[in-house]
CSV table of C-alpha atoms in Angstrom, one decimal:
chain,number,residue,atom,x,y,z
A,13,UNK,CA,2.3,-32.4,12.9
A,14,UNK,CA,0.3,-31.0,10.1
A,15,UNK,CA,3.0,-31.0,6.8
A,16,UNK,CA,3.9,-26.8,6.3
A,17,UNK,CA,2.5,-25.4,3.1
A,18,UNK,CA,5.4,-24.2,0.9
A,19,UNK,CA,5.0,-20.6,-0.4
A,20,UNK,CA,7.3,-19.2,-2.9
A,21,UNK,CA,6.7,-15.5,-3.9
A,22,UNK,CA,7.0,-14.0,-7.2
A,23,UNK,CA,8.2,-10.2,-6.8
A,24,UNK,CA,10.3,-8.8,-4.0
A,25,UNK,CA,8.5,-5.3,-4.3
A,26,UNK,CA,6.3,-3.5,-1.6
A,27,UNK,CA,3.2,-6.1,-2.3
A,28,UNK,CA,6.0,-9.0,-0.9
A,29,UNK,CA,7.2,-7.3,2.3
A,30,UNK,CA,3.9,-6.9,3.1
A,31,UNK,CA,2.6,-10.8,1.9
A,32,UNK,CA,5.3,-11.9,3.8
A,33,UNK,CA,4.6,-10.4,7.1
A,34,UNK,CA,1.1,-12.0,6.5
A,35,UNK,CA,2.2,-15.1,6.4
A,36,UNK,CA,4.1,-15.2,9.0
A,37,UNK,CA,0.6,-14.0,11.4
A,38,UNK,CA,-1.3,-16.8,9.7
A,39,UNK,CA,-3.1,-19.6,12.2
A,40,UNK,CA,-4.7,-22.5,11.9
A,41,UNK,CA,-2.5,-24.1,9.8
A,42,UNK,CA,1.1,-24.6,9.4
A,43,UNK,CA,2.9,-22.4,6.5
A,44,UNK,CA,6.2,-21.9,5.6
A,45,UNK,CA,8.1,-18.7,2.9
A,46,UNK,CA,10.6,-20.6,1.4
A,47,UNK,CA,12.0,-18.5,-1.2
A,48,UNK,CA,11.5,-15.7,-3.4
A,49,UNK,CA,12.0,-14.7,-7.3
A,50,UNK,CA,12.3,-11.2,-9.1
A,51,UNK,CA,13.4,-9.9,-12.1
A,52,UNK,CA,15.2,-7.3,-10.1
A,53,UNK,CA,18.4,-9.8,-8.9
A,54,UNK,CA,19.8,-7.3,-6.1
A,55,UNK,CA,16.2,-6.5,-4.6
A,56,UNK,CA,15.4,-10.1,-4.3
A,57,UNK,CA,18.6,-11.3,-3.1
A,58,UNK,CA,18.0,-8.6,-0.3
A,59,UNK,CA,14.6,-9.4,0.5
A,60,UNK,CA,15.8,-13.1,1.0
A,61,UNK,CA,18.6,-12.0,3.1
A,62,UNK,CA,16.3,-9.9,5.6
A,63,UNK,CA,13.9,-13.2,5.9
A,64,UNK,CA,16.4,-16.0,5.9
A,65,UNK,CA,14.8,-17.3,2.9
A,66,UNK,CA,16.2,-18.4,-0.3
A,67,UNK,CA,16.0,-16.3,-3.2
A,68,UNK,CA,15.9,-18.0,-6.9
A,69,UNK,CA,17.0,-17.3,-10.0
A,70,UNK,CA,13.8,-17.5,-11.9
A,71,UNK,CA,10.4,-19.0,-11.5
A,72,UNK,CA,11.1,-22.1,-13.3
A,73,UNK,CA,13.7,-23.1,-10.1
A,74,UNK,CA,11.5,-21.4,-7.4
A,75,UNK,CA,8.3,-24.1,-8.4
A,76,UNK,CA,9.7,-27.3,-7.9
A,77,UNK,CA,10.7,-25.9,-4.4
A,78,UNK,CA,6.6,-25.6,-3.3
A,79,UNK,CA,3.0,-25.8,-3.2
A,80,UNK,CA,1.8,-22.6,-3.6
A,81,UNK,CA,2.8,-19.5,-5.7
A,82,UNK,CA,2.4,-15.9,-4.7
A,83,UNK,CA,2.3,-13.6,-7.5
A,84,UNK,CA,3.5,-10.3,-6.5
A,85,UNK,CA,4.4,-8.9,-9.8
A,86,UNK,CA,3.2,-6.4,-11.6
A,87,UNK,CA,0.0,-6.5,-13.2
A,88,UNK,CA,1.4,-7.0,-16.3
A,89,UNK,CA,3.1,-10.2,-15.7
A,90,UNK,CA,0.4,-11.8,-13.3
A,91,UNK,CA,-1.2,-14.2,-16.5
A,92,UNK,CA,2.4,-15.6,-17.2
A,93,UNK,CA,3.3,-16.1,-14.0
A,94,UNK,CA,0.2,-17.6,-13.0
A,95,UNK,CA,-0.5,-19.9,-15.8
A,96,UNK,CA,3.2,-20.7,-15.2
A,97,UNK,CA,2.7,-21.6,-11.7
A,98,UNK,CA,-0.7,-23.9,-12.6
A,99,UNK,CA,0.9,-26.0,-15.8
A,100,UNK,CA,3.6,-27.0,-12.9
A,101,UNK,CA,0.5,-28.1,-10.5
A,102,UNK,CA,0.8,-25.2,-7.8
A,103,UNK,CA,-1.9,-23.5,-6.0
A,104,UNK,CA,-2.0,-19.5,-6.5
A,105,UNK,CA,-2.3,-16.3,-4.9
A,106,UNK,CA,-3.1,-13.2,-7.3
A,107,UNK,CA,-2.2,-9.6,-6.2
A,108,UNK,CA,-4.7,-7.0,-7.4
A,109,UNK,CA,-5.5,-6.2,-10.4
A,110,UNK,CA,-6.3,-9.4,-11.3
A,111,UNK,CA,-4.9,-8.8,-14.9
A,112,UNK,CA,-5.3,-5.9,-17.9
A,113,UNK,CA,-4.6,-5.0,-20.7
A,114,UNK,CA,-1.2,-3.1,-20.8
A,115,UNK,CA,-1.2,-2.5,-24.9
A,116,UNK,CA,0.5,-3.8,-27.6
A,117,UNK,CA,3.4,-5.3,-27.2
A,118,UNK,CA,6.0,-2.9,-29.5
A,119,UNK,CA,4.4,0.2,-27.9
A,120,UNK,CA,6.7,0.8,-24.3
A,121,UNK,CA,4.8,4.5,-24.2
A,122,UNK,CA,1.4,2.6,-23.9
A,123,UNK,CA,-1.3,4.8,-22.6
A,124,UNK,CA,-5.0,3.5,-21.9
A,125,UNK,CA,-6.4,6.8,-21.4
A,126,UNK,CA,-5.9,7.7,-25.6
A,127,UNK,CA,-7.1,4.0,-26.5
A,128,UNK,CA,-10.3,2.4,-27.3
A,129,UNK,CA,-12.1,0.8,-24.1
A,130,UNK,CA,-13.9,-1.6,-26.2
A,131,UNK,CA,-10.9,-3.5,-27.2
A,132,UNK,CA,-9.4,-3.2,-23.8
A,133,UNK,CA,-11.9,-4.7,-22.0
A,134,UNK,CA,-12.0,-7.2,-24.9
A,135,UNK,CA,-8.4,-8.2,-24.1
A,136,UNK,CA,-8.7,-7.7,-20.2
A,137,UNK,CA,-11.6,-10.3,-20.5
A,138,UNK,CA,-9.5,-12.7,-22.4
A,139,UNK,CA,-6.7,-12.5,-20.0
A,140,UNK,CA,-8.7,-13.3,-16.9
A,141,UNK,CA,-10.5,-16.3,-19.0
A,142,UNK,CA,-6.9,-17.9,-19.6
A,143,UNK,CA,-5.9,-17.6,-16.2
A,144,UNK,CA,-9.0,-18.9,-14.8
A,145,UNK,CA,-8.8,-21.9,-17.4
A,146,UNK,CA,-5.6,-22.7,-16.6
A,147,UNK,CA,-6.6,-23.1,-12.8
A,148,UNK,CA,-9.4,-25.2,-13.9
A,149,UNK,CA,-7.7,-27.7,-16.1
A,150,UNK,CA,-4.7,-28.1,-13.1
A,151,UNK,CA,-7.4,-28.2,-10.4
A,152,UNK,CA,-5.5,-25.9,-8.4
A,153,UNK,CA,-6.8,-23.7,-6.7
A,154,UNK,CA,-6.5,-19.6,-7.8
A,155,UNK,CA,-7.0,-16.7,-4.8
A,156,UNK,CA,-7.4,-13.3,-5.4
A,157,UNK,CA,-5.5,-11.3,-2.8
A,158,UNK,CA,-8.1,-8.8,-1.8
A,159,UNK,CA,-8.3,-8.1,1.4
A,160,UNK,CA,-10.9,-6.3,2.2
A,161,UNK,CA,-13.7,-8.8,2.2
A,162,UNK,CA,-11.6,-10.5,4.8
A,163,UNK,CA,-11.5,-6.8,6.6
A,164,UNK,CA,-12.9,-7.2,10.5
A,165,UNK,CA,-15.5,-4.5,9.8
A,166,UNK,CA,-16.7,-5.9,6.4
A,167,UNK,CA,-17.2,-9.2,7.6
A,168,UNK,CA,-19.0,-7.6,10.7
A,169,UNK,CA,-21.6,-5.9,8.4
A,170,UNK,CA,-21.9,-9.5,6.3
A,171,UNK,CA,-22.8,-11.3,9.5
A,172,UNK,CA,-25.0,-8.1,10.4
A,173,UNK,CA,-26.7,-8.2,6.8
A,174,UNK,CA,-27.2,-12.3,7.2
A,175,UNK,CA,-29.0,-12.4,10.8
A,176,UNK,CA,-31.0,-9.7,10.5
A,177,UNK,CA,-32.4,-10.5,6.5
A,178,UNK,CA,-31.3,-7.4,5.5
A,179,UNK,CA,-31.0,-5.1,2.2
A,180,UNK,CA,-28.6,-3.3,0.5
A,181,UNK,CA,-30.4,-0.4,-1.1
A,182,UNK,CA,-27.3,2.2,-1.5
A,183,UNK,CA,-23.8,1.7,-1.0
A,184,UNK,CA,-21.2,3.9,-0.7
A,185,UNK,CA,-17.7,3.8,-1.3
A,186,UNK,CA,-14.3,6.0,-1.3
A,187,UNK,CA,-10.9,5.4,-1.7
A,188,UNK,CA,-8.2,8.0,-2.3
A,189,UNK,CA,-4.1,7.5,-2.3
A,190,UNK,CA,-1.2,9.6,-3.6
A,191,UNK,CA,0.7,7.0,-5.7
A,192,UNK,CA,2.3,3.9,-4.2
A,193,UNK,CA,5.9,3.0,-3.4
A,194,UNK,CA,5.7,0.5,-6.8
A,195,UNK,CA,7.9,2.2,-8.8
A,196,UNK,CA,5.7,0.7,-11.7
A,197,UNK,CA,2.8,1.9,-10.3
A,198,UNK,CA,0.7,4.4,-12.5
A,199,UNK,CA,3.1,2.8,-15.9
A,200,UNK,CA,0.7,1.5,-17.8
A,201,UNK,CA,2.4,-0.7,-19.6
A,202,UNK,CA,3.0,-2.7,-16.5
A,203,UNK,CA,0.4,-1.7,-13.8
A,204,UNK,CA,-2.7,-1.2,-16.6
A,205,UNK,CA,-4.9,1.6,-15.2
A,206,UNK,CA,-3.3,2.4,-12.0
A,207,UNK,CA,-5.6,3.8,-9.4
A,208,UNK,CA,-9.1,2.8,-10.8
A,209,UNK,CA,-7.6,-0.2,-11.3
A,210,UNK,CA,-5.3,-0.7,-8.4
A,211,UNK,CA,-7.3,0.7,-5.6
A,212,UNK,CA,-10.8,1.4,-6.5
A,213,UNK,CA,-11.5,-2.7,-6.5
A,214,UNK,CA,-10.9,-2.6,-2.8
A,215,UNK,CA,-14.5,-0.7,-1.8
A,216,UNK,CA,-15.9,-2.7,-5.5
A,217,UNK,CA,-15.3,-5.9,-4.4
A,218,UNK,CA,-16.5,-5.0,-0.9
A,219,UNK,CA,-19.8,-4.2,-2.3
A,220,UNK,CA,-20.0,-7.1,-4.4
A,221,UNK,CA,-19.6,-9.4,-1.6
A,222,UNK,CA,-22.0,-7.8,0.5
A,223,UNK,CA,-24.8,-8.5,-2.0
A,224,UNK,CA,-23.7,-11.6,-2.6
A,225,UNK,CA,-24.3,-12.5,1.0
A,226,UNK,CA,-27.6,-10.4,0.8
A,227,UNK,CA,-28.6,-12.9,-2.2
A,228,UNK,CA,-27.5,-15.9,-0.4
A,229,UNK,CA,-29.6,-15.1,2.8
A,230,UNK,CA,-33.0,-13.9,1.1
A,231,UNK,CA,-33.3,-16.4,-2.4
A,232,UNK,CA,-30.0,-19.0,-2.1
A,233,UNK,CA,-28.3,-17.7,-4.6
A,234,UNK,CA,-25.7,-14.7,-5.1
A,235,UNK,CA,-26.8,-11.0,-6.3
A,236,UNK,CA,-24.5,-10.5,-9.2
A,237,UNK,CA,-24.7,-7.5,-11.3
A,238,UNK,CA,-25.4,-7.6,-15.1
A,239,UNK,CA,-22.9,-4.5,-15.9
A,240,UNK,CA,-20.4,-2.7,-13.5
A,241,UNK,CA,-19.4,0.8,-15.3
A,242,UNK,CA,-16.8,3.1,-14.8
A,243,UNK,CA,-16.8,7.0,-15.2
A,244,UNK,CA,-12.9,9.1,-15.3
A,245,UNK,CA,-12.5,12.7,-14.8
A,246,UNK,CA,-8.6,13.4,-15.2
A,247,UNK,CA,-8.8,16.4,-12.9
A,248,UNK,CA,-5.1,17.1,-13.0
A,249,UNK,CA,-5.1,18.0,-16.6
A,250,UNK,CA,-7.6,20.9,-15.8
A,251,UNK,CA,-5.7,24.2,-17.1
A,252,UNK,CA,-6.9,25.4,-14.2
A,253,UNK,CA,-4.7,23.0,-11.8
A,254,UNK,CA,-2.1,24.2,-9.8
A,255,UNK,CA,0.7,21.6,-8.8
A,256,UNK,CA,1.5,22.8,-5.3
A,257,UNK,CA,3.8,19.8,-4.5
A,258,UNK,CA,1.6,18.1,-2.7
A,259,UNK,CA,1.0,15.6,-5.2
A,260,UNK,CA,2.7,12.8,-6.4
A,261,UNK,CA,3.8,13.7,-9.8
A,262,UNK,CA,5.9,11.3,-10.9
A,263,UNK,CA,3.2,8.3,-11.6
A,264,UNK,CA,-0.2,9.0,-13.9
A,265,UNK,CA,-2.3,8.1,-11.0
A,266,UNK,CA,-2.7,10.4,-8.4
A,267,UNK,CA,-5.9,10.0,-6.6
A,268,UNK,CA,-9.6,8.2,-6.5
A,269,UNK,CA,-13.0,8.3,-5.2
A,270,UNK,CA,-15.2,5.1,-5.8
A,271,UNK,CA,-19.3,5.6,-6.3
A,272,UNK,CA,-21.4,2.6,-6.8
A,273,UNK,CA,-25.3,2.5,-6.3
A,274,UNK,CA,-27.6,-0.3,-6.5
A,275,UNK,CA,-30.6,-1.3,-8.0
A,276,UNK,CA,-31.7,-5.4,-7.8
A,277,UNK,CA,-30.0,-5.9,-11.2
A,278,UNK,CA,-27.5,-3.6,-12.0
A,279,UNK,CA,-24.6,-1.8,-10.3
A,280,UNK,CA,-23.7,1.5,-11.4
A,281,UNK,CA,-19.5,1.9,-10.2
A,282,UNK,CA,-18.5,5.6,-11.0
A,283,UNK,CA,-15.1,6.5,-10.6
A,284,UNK,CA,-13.6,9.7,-10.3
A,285,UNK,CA,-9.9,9.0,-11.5
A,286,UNK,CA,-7.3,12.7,-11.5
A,287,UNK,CA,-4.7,11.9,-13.8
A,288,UNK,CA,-1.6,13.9,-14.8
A,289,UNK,CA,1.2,12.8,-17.1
């Protein structure tokens, strides 16, 4: 029998429970949860309990124990954690966002909505080249948990687009939530943008896929676009609002719709992020 892959996971939050369960569905290979690792002790030692796993003191005794890392952390800690997991020769998994900028690190009240863009894409650019170097130089190799290009209906419209030579003149898509059960969810400090950040790559990464299968089919090589750019309207600060109770409150983000149109070269991704503090 084919040797199990090992999988240790990094956070015991809502992004594990439902990793987990994955895993567990998963064919075509043998794989095996071994153990788990959080910063929040009684949390993880419960989430090991429910599974019959082992749960570790800290990353640094979880790797030795496996193959591949899955980093369900916080956004804020997914480059240490990942370049962590590569210097010790593990494959990894990446929960979305892929990484951020979460501000300097003496400022805890860190908001992005009051700070230059410039210099947080700057940083958010740096971030994702050091993990992406670091999976390079161990030859590992680094997936990005997003799940909907897997989705049955996405890759129902790939193979659609592929046989029949098709185009993708305008795409369309919308994604809306009321918070998330991450209690550092919509923190920006440690989840770095929440919802256009957290959700609205689901129907953008979508979209990118689908050209780069329309690219593949008509020249050989991926569509890519040469600038993906973002529009916010923090609806929930309108004096006008009216909390009703229907909202979730207690985190900034509160709810998103996703726009992004297409020309051959350049995808336009406006966002339409309600925000209240």
């Amino acid at each position: 029998m084919e040797k199990a892959i090992r999988v240790g996971i990094v956070g015991s939050g809502n992004a594990a429970i439902f990793h987990y369960a994955s895993y567990l569905r998963a064919t075509g290979f043998p794989v095996k949860v071994v153990g788990v690792t959080s910063l929040d002790k009684a949390q993880c030692k419960d989430f090991a309990k429910r599974r019959g796993i082992q749960a570790y003191d800290s990353l640094s005794h979880l790797l030795p124990q496996v193959d591949l890392i899955d980093n369900c952390t916080p956004g804020y800690a997914h480059e240490p954690v990942c370049v962590a997991a590569f210097k010790a020769g593990k494959h990894v998994v990446v929960e979305k966002p892929f990484t951020g900028y979460y501000g300097p690190s003496d400022d805890e009240g860190f908001g992005g909505n009051r700070f230059p863009k410039k210099k947080m894409l700057k940083e958010a650019l740096a971030s994702s080249r050091r993990i992406i170097a670091a999976a390079l130089k161990s030859k590992k190799k680094l997936c990005y948990a997003e799940n909907w290009v897997y989705a049955p209906a996405v890759q129902k419209e790939a193979e659609i687009l592929a046989k029949s030579k098709g185009q993708i003149l305008w795409a369309l898509g919308d994604q809306s939530h009321s918070g998330s059960p991450s209690p550092a969810y919509g923190i920006w400090k440690l989840s770095g943008g929440g919802s256009i950040v957290g959700k609205s790559c689901h129907p953008l990464t979508a979209i990118l896929y689908l050209k780069q299968i329309e690219g593949m089919t008509h020249q050989g090589k991926a569509i890519r676009p040469k600038t993906v750019s973002a529009r916010t309207h923090e609806i929930t600060r309108n004096p006008r609002f009216k909390d009703k109770g229907f909202l979730r409150t207690t985190t900034m983000t509160l709810r998103t719709t996703a726009r992004c149109t297409w020309s051959s070269t350049t995808a336009w991704w406006r966002m339409f992020l309600p925000l209240k503090s």
